[in-house]
GROMACS .gro file of C-alpha atoms in nm:
model
  344
    1MET     CA    1   2.421 -12.305   5.046
    2LEU     CA    2   2.422 -12.128   4.998
    3ALA     CA    3   2.514 -12.030   5.024
    4LEU     CA    4   2.513 -11.968   4.624
    5GLY     CA    5   2.759 -12.056   4.351
    6ALA     CA    6   2.775 -11.947   3.990
    7GLY     CA    7   2.530 -12.212   3.879
    8SER     CA    8   2.348 -12.235   3.550
    9VAL     CA    9   2.086 -11.978   3.461
   10LEU     CA   10   1.731 -12.107   3.446
   11GLY     CA   11   1.531 -12.071   3.129
   12ALA     CA   12   1.317 -11.762   3.078
   13PRO     CA   13   0.953 -11.784   3.187
   14LEU     CA   14   0.704 -11.886   2.922
   15VAL     CA   15   0.490 -11.578   2.977
   16SER     CA   16   0.573 -11.211   2.962
   17ALA     CA   17   0.677 -11.025   3.276
   18PRO     CA   18   0.364 -10.801   3.292
   19PHE     CA   19   0.142 -11.111   3.277
   20VAL     CA   20   0.342 -11.279   3.554
   21ARG     CA   21   0.310 -10.971   3.776
   22SER     CA   22  -0.065 -10.950   3.712
   23VAL     CA   23  -0.127 -11.314   3.796
   24ARG     CA   24   0.084 -11.293   4.113
   25ALA     CA   25  -0.100 -10.985   4.233
   26GLN     CA   26  -0.433 -11.164   4.192
   27THR     CA   27  -0.336 -11.501   4.339
   28ARG     CA   28  -0.117 -11.379   4.631
   29THR     CA   29   0.159 -11.633   4.575
   30VAL     CA   30   0.522 -11.621   4.686
   31TYR     CA   31   0.779 -11.800   4.470
   32VAL     CA   32   1.077 -11.935   4.662
   33ASN     CA   33   1.403 -12.037   4.496
   34SER     CA   34   1.460 -12.385   4.639
   35TYR     CA   35   1.759 -12.605   4.720
   36GLY     CA   36   1.535 -12.909   4.673
   37GLY     CA   37   1.548 -13.247   4.844
   38VAL     CA   38   1.517 -13.269   5.221
   39TRP     CA   39   1.567 -12.891   5.250
   40GLU     CA   40   1.249 -12.828   5.051
   41THR     CA   41   1.042 -13.095   5.225
   42SER     CA   42   1.146 -12.951   5.564
   43TRP     CA   43   1.071 -12.595   5.457
   44ARG     CA   44   0.733 -12.706   5.329
   45LYS     CA   45   0.638 -12.848   5.668
   46ALA     CA   46   0.794 -12.577   5.884
   47PHE     CA   47   0.728 -12.266   5.674
   48PHE     CA   48   0.523 -12.304   5.355
   49GLU     CA   49   0.217 -12.490   5.484
   50PRO     CA   50   0.183 -12.300   5.817
   51PHE     CA   51   0.231 -11.965   5.639
   52THR     CA   52  -0.042 -12.048   5.388
   53ALA     CA   53  -0.275 -12.167   5.664
   54GLN     CA   54  -0.221 -11.840   5.852
   55THR     CA   55  -0.231 -11.593   5.561
   56LYS     CA   56  -0.399 -11.777   5.268
   57ILE     CA   57  -0.092 -11.681   5.063
   58GLN     CA   58   0.030 -11.972   4.851
   59VAL     CA   59   0.400 -12.067   4.837
   60LYS     CA   60   0.549 -12.229   4.528
   61THR     CA   61   0.908 -12.332   4.465
   62VAL     CA   62   1.139 -12.271   4.172
   63PRO     CA   63   1.444 -12.504   4.149
   64GLY     CA   64   1.802 -12.416   4.066
   65VAL     CA   65   1.962 -12.168   4.307
   66SER     CA   66   2.209 -11.945   4.126
   67PHE     CA   67   2.369 -11.604   4.181
   68ALA     CA   68   2.371 -11.568   3.803
   69LYS     CA   69   1.994 -11.608   3.798
   70LEU     CA   70   1.949 -11.339   4.063
   71LYS     CA   71   2.149 -11.097   3.849
   72ALA     CA   72   1.966 -11.198   3.530
   73GLN     CA   73   1.626 -11.140   3.692
   74VAL     CA   74   1.716 -10.789   3.805
   75GLN     CA   75   1.865 -10.697   3.468
   76SER     CA   76   1.579 -10.840   3.262
   77ARG     CA   77   1.301 -10.756   3.510
   78ARG     CA   78   1.158 -11.104   3.449
   79PHE     CA   79   1.114 -11.262   3.791
   80ASP     CA   80   1.084 -11.639   3.819
   81TRP     CA   81   1.113 -11.625   4.198
   82ASP     CA   82   1.073 -11.370   4.478
   83VAL     CA   83   1.283 -11.506   4.767
   84VAL     CA   84   1.612 -11.692   4.799
   85ASN     CA   85   1.854 -11.767   5.082
   86LEU     CA   86   2.188 -11.604   5.007
   87GLY     CA   87   2.511 -11.669   5.199
   88ASP     CA   88   2.697 -11.382   5.365
   89VAL     CA   89   2.960 -11.347   5.093
   90GLU     CA   90   2.716 -11.350   4.801
   91TYR     CA   91   2.489 -11.118   4.996
   92GLY     CA   92   2.778 -10.872   5.014
   93GLN     CA   93   2.840 -10.904   4.641
   94ALA     CA   94   2.470 -10.856   4.563
   95VAL     CA   95   2.459 -10.539   4.774
   96LEU     CA   96   2.764 -10.399   4.594
   97GLU     CA   97   2.606 -10.474   4.256
   98GLY     CA   98   2.271 -10.321   4.352
   99LEU     CA   99   2.073 -10.640   4.304
  100LEU     CA  100   1.858 -10.639   4.619
  101GLU     CA  101   1.545 -10.477   4.756
  102LYS     CA  102   1.585 -10.296   5.085
  103VAL     CA  103   1.398 -10.458   5.372
  104ASP     CA  104   1.047 -10.313   5.395
  105PRO     CA  105   1.010 -10.254   5.771
  106VAL     CA  106   0.631 -10.253   5.753
  107ALA     CA  107   0.576 -10.557   5.530
  108ALA     CA  108   0.854 -10.751   5.704
  109LYS     CA  109   0.724 -10.643   6.048
  110VAL     CA  110   1.078 -10.592   6.167
  111ASP     CA  111   0.955 -10.464   6.504
  112GLN     CA  112   0.855 -10.828   6.575
  113LEU     CA  113   1.204 -10.963   6.500
  114PRO     CA  114   1.534 -10.958   6.692
  115ARG     CA  115   1.732 -10.655   6.580
  116GLU     CA  116   2.048 -10.859   6.512
  117ILE     CA  117   1.889 -11.063   6.231
  118VAL     CA  118   1.754 -10.765   6.032
  119ARG     CA  119   2.002 -10.630   5.779
  120GLU     CA  120   1.962 -10.343   5.533
  121TYR     CA  121   1.881 -10.571   5.240
  122ALA     CA  122   1.808 -10.905   5.408
  123ILE     CA  123   1.674 -11.093   5.706
  124THR     CA  124   1.908 -11.364   5.835
  125SER     CA  125   1.737 -11.702   5.837
  126TYR     CA  126   1.982 -11.968   5.955
  127SER     CA  127   2.347 -12.067   5.976
  128LEU     CA  128   2.520 -12.349   5.791
  129GLY     CA  129   2.829 -12.558   5.835
  130THR     CA  130   3.033 -12.707   5.552
  131ASN     CA  131   3.213 -12.995   5.721
  132ILE     CA  132   3.442 -13.288   5.660
  133VAL     CA  133   3.228 -13.602   5.642
  134TYR     CA  134   3.367 -13.951   5.589
  135ARG     CA  135   3.236 -14.303   5.563
  136LYS     CA  136   3.311 -14.500   5.879
  137ASP     CA  137   3.304 -14.829   5.687
  138LYS     CA  138   3.595 -14.700   5.475
  139PHE     CA  139   3.789 -14.569   5.774
  140PRO     CA  140   3.701 -14.799   6.067
  141ASN     CA  141   3.998 -14.669   6.267
  142GLY     CA  142   3.900 -14.307   6.217
  143GLY     CA  143   3.908 -14.077   5.918
  144PRO     CA  144   4.032 -13.723   5.850
  145GLN     CA  145   3.995 -13.478   6.138
  146SER     CA  146   4.125 -13.162   5.968
  147TRP     CA  147   4.167 -13.013   5.623
  148ALA     CA  148   4.534 -13.116   5.635
  149ASP     CA  149   4.409 -13.474   5.679
  150PHE     CA  150   4.159 -13.428   5.395
  151TRP     CA  151   4.454 -13.336   5.170
  152ASP     CA  152   4.662 -13.630   5.297
  153VAL     CA  153   4.590 -13.889   5.028
  154LYS     CA  154   4.854 -14.131   5.159
  155ARG     CA  155   4.717 -14.158   5.513
  156PHE     CA  156   4.357 -14.134   5.398
  157PRO     CA  157   4.335 -14.274   5.043
  158GLY     CA  158   4.015 -14.276   4.842
  159PRO     CA  159   3.801 -14.056   4.618
  160ARG     CA  160   3.698 -13.718   4.754
  161CYS     CA  161   3.429 -13.467   4.676
  162MET     CA  162   3.406 -13.092   4.737
  163TYR     CA  163   3.150 -12.817   4.686
  164ASP     CA  164   3.198 -12.631   4.359
  165ARG     CA  165   3.228 -12.293   4.531
  166SER     CA  166   3.553 -12.109   4.480
  167PHE     CA  167   3.607 -11.920   4.804
  168THR     CA  168   3.494 -12.215   5.018
  169CYS     CA  169   3.748 -12.451   4.863
  170LEU     CA  170   4.028 -12.194   4.863
  171ALA     CA  171   3.982 -12.124   5.235
  172MET     CA  172   3.991 -12.497   5.310
  173ALA     CA  173   4.304 -12.532   5.097
  174LEU     CA  174   4.479 -12.257   5.289
  175LEU     CA  175   4.386 -12.418   5.621
  176ALA     CA  176   4.523 -12.747   5.486
  177ASP     CA  177   4.845 -12.564   5.398
  178GLY     CA  178   4.889 -12.446   5.754
  179VAL     CA  179   4.740 -12.096   5.745
  180PRO     CA  180   4.589 -12.013   6.088
  181VAL     CA  181   4.217 -11.940   6.097
  182ASP     CA  182   4.278 -11.579   6.203
  183LYS     CA  183   4.518 -11.527   5.910
  184LEU     CA  184   4.290 -11.649   5.629
  185TYR     CA  185   4.226 -11.290   5.520
  186PRO     CA  186   4.341 -11.114   5.321
  187MET     CA  187   4.335 -11.440   5.125
  188ASP     CA  188   4.653 -11.552   4.949
  189LEU     CA  189   4.482 -11.666   4.629
  190ASP     CA  190   4.795 -11.793   4.456
  191ARG     CA  191   4.880 -12.013   4.754
  192GLY     CA  192   4.523 -12.136   4.773
  193PHE     CA  193   4.513 -12.236   4.407
  194ARG     CA  194   4.851 -12.413   4.436
  195LYS     CA  195   4.721 -12.618   4.726
  196MET     CA  196   4.398 -12.695   4.543
  197SER     CA  197   4.602 -12.825   4.249
  198GLU     CA  198   4.759 -13.088   4.478
  199LEU     CA  199   4.417 -13.235   4.558
  200LYS     CA  200   4.249 -13.183   4.222
  201PRO     CA  201   4.340 -13.529   4.080
  202HIS     CA  202   4.171 -13.693   4.381
  203ILE     CA  203   3.842 -13.502   4.353
  204LYS     CA  204   3.595 -13.734   4.183
  205VAL     CA  205   3.306 -13.487   4.170
  206TRP     CA  206   3.252 -13.118   4.241
  207TRP     CA  207   2.901 -13.118   4.382
  208LYS     CA  208   2.661 -12.835   4.307
  209GLU     CA  209   2.336 -12.928   4.486
  210GLY     CA  210   2.283 -13.045   4.844
  211SER     CA  211   2.088 -13.351   4.733
  212GLN     CA  212   2.374 -13.443   4.499
  213SER     CA  213   2.623 -13.433   4.787
  214GLN     CA  214   2.398 -13.665   4.986
  215GLN     CA  215   2.367 -13.913   4.700
  216LEU     CA  216   2.743 -13.925   4.643
  217ILE     CA  217   2.836 -14.014   5.001
  218ARG     CA  218   2.526 -14.228   5.065
  219ASP     CA  219   2.598 -14.449   4.765
  220GLY     CA  220   2.969 -14.475   4.847
  221GLU     CA  221   3.082 -14.307   4.526
  222VAL     CA  222   3.324 -14.109   4.742
  223ASP     CA  223   3.486 -14.198   5.074
  224MET     CA  224   3.495 -13.843   5.211
  225ILE     CA  225   3.331 -13.515   5.125
  226ALA     CA  226   3.304 -13.151   5.225
  227MET     CA  227   2.929 -13.107   5.269
  228TRP     CA  228   2.665 -12.920   5.465
  229SER     CA  229   2.639 -13.052   5.818
  230ALA     CA  230   2.258 -13.069   5.821
  231ARG     CA  231   2.255 -13.284   5.509
  232ALA     CA  232   2.510 -13.519   5.666
  233ILE     CA  233   2.311 -13.550   5.989
  234ASP     CA  234   2.002 -13.627   5.783
  235LEU     CA  235   2.191 -13.925   5.635
  236ILE     CA  236   2.330 -14.033   5.974
  237GLU     CA  237   1.976 -14.040   6.110
  238ASP     CA  238   1.890 -14.260   5.813
  239LYS     CA  239   2.158 -14.510   5.931
  240VAL     CA  240   2.422 -14.422   5.670
  241PRO     CA  241   2.762 -14.497   5.838
  242LEU     CA  242   2.905 -14.146   5.838
  243GLU     CA  243   3.118 -13.940   6.074
  244LEU     CA  244   3.074 -13.561   6.087
  245VAL     CA  245   3.376 -13.347   6.184
  246TRP     CA  246   3.323 -12.997   6.325
  247ASN     CA  247   3.691 -12.907   6.341
  248GLY     CA  248   3.763 -12.658   6.063
  249ALA     CA  249   3.401 -12.632   5.950
  250GLU     CA  250   3.306 -12.336   5.734
  251ILE     CA  251   3.029 -12.158   5.927
  252TYR     CA  252   2.823 -11.881   5.774
  253ASN     CA  253   2.478 -11.724   5.772
  254SER     CA  254   2.213 -11.753   5.507
  255ASN     CA  255   1.997 -11.447   5.442
  256LEU     CA  256   1.649 -11.408   5.296
  257ILE     CA  257   1.671 -11.162   5.008
  258ILE     CA  258   1.439 -11.026   4.740
  259PRO     CA  259   1.566 -10.920   4.395
  260ARG     CA  260   1.551 -10.548   4.324
  261GLY     CA  261   1.243 -10.446   4.130
  262ASP     CA  262   1.040 -10.757   4.218
  263PRO     CA  263   0.673 -10.651   4.190
  264ASN     CA  264   0.581 -10.909   4.455
  265ALA     CA  265   0.819 -10.770   4.718
  266THR     CA  266   0.557 -10.669   4.975
  267THR     CA  267   0.407 -11.018   4.992
  268ALA     CA  268   0.755 -11.171   4.986
  269TRP     CA  269   0.866 -10.967   5.289
  270GLU     CA  270   0.557 -11.087   5.473
  271PHE     CA  271   0.672 -11.442   5.407
  272CYS     CA  272   1.026 -11.358   5.523
  273ASN     CA  273   0.890 -11.235   5.855
  274PHE     CA  274   0.722 -11.571   5.910
  275VAL     CA  275   1.040 -11.763   5.823
  276ALA     CA  276   1.239 -11.551   6.069
  277SER     CA  277   0.995 -11.610   6.356
  278ALA     CA  278   1.102 -11.826   6.648
  279LYS     CA  279   0.849 -12.110   6.643
  280PRO     CA  280   0.873 -12.208   6.272
  281GLN     CA  281   1.253 -12.169   6.284
  282ALA     CA  282   1.270 -12.412   6.574
  283GLU     CA  283   1.042 -12.657   6.395
  284PHE     CA  284   1.264 -12.644   6.086
  285ALA     CA  285   1.583 -12.698   6.286
  286MET     CA  286   1.427 -12.994   6.469
  287MET     CA  287   1.358 -13.150   6.128
  288LEU     CA  288   1.688 -13.052   5.965
  289PRO     CA  289   1.962 -12.913   6.192
  290TYR     CA  290   2.057 -12.582   6.040
  291GLY     CA  291   2.131 -12.318   6.303
  292PRO     CA  292   1.827 -12.094   6.364
  293ALA     CA  293   1.913 -11.725   6.343
  294ASN     CA  294   1.636 -11.617   6.579
  295PRO     CA  295   1.768 -11.669   6.935
  296GLY     CA  296   1.414 -11.738   7.052
  297ALA     CA  297   1.405 -12.049   6.835
  298ARG     CA  298   1.697 -12.202   7.019
  299ALA     CA  299   1.503 -12.194   7.346
  300LEU     CA  300   1.232 -12.405   7.180
  301MET     CA  301   1.474 -12.679   7.070
  302THR     CA  302   1.621 -12.970   7.258
  303GLU     CA  303   1.983 -12.925   7.360
  304ALA     CA  304   2.073 -13.248   7.181
  305ARG     CA  305   1.946 -13.105   6.853
  306LEU     CA  306   2.101 -12.764   6.906
  307ARG     CA  307   2.440 -12.929   6.958
  308GLN     CA  308   2.412 -13.069   6.604
  309THR     CA  309   2.379 -12.723   6.450
  310PRO     CA  310   2.631 -12.454   6.351
  311ALA     CA  311   2.464 -12.230   6.609
  312TRP     CA  312   2.608 -12.435   6.899
  313PRO     CA  313   2.889 -12.224   7.055
  314GLU     CA  314   3.140 -12.510   7.076
  315ASN     CA  315   3.097 -12.579   6.704
  316VAL     CA  316   3.149 -12.212   6.624
  317LYS     CA  317   3.473 -12.204   6.826
  318ILE     CA  318   3.643 -12.472   6.618
  319GLY     CA  319   3.510 -12.359   6.280
  320PHE     CA  320   3.599 -12.061   6.061
  321THR     CA  321   3.410 -11.775   5.901
  322HIS     CA  322   3.481 -11.572   5.589
  323ASP     CA  323   3.565 -11.204   5.565
  324ALA     CA  324   3.268 -11.114   5.346
  325ALA     CA  325   3.377 -10.750   5.319
  326TRP     CA  326   3.709 -10.859   5.166
  327LEU     CA  327   3.559 -11.124   4.940
  328ALA     CA  328   3.250 -10.950   4.803
  329PRO     CA  329   3.421 -10.699   4.569
  330ARG     CA  330   3.662 -10.970   4.446
  331LEU     CA  331   3.417 -11.256   4.409
  332ALA     CA  332   3.343 -11.220   4.039
  333GLN     CA  333   3.715 -11.231   3.954
  334ILE     CA  334   3.775 -11.524   4.191
  335ARG     CA  335   3.489 -11.719   4.031
  336GLU     CA  336   3.629 -11.652   3.684
  337ARG     CA  337   3.975 -11.774   3.785
  338TRP     CA  338   3.819 -12.078   3.954
  339THR     CA  339   3.625 -12.172   3.641
  340GLN     CA  340   3.942 -12.150   3.432
  341TRP     CA  341   4.133 -12.358   3.689
  342LEU     CA  342   3.868 -12.630   3.688
  343THR     CA  343   3.889 -12.671   3.312
  344THR     CA  344   4.270 -12.685   3.284
   0.00000   0.00000   0.00000
């Protein structure tokens, strides 16, 4: 999550757009842009298979989540996928750029959903945390507990890894430089880039996919990483010696969106309604601890599991959130500057 970065654009479909629309209309299939790995296997069990059993609508996945691909689909009107989860900041950018379908209140059955999760162009699906995670075998006496610690290569030596997402890293850099959480915005970009330059030589990899982040820390290629909390807990449950730190975690919502002009939008909104329903959300979070957006889902979970999610109030208190309204109109320029910074 993505939350979404400026990833690579997928190749064009092998068939023409009219043919794709015709086949989809006949087969009643929803194409979901997938983050792969344990995210996809959990979504298959919690959402895809039960939805198909209930509606007879098939769900297929398309790999490679990318904001660039969303924009390319809308501009070309060639739709490889119908639904993707978009983080709050990218959602704001997509709204500004006119890339999204408005929620269809009938197809999405919004009267069945909590009002607070229905937005003008999206339905909120879950919350994520991007947290400090370190290997306990590398730091037996305790590892970094803040972003200032993460930047402290003398006290906590070793290769690091961060998510290749500009505004995420810049916010963490500013926190490391002593900016209070409530003063992150308006963001001092120059200060953020200066602080990032201090750590840049110690970043071994800039991860782009959730499964990649898991592989890097599981295999010990890096000693510490900024990664999604649910992916880290998945590894901890698999006996990988990791410690997850909630202090300073980036916490944000992911939103189900449909690209503007998608001919399969009605069926896609029907799928979004199912994903936003309490029971399947709880089942997903019990498999992989993202924070369910539907409050009813939380009542169906164990407290122990809920405590592991970004939806737990104590985790929210010590984390930070972005000012999406400030970031959204500036995101394209920030991404461009970030790309130039990475290559210099």
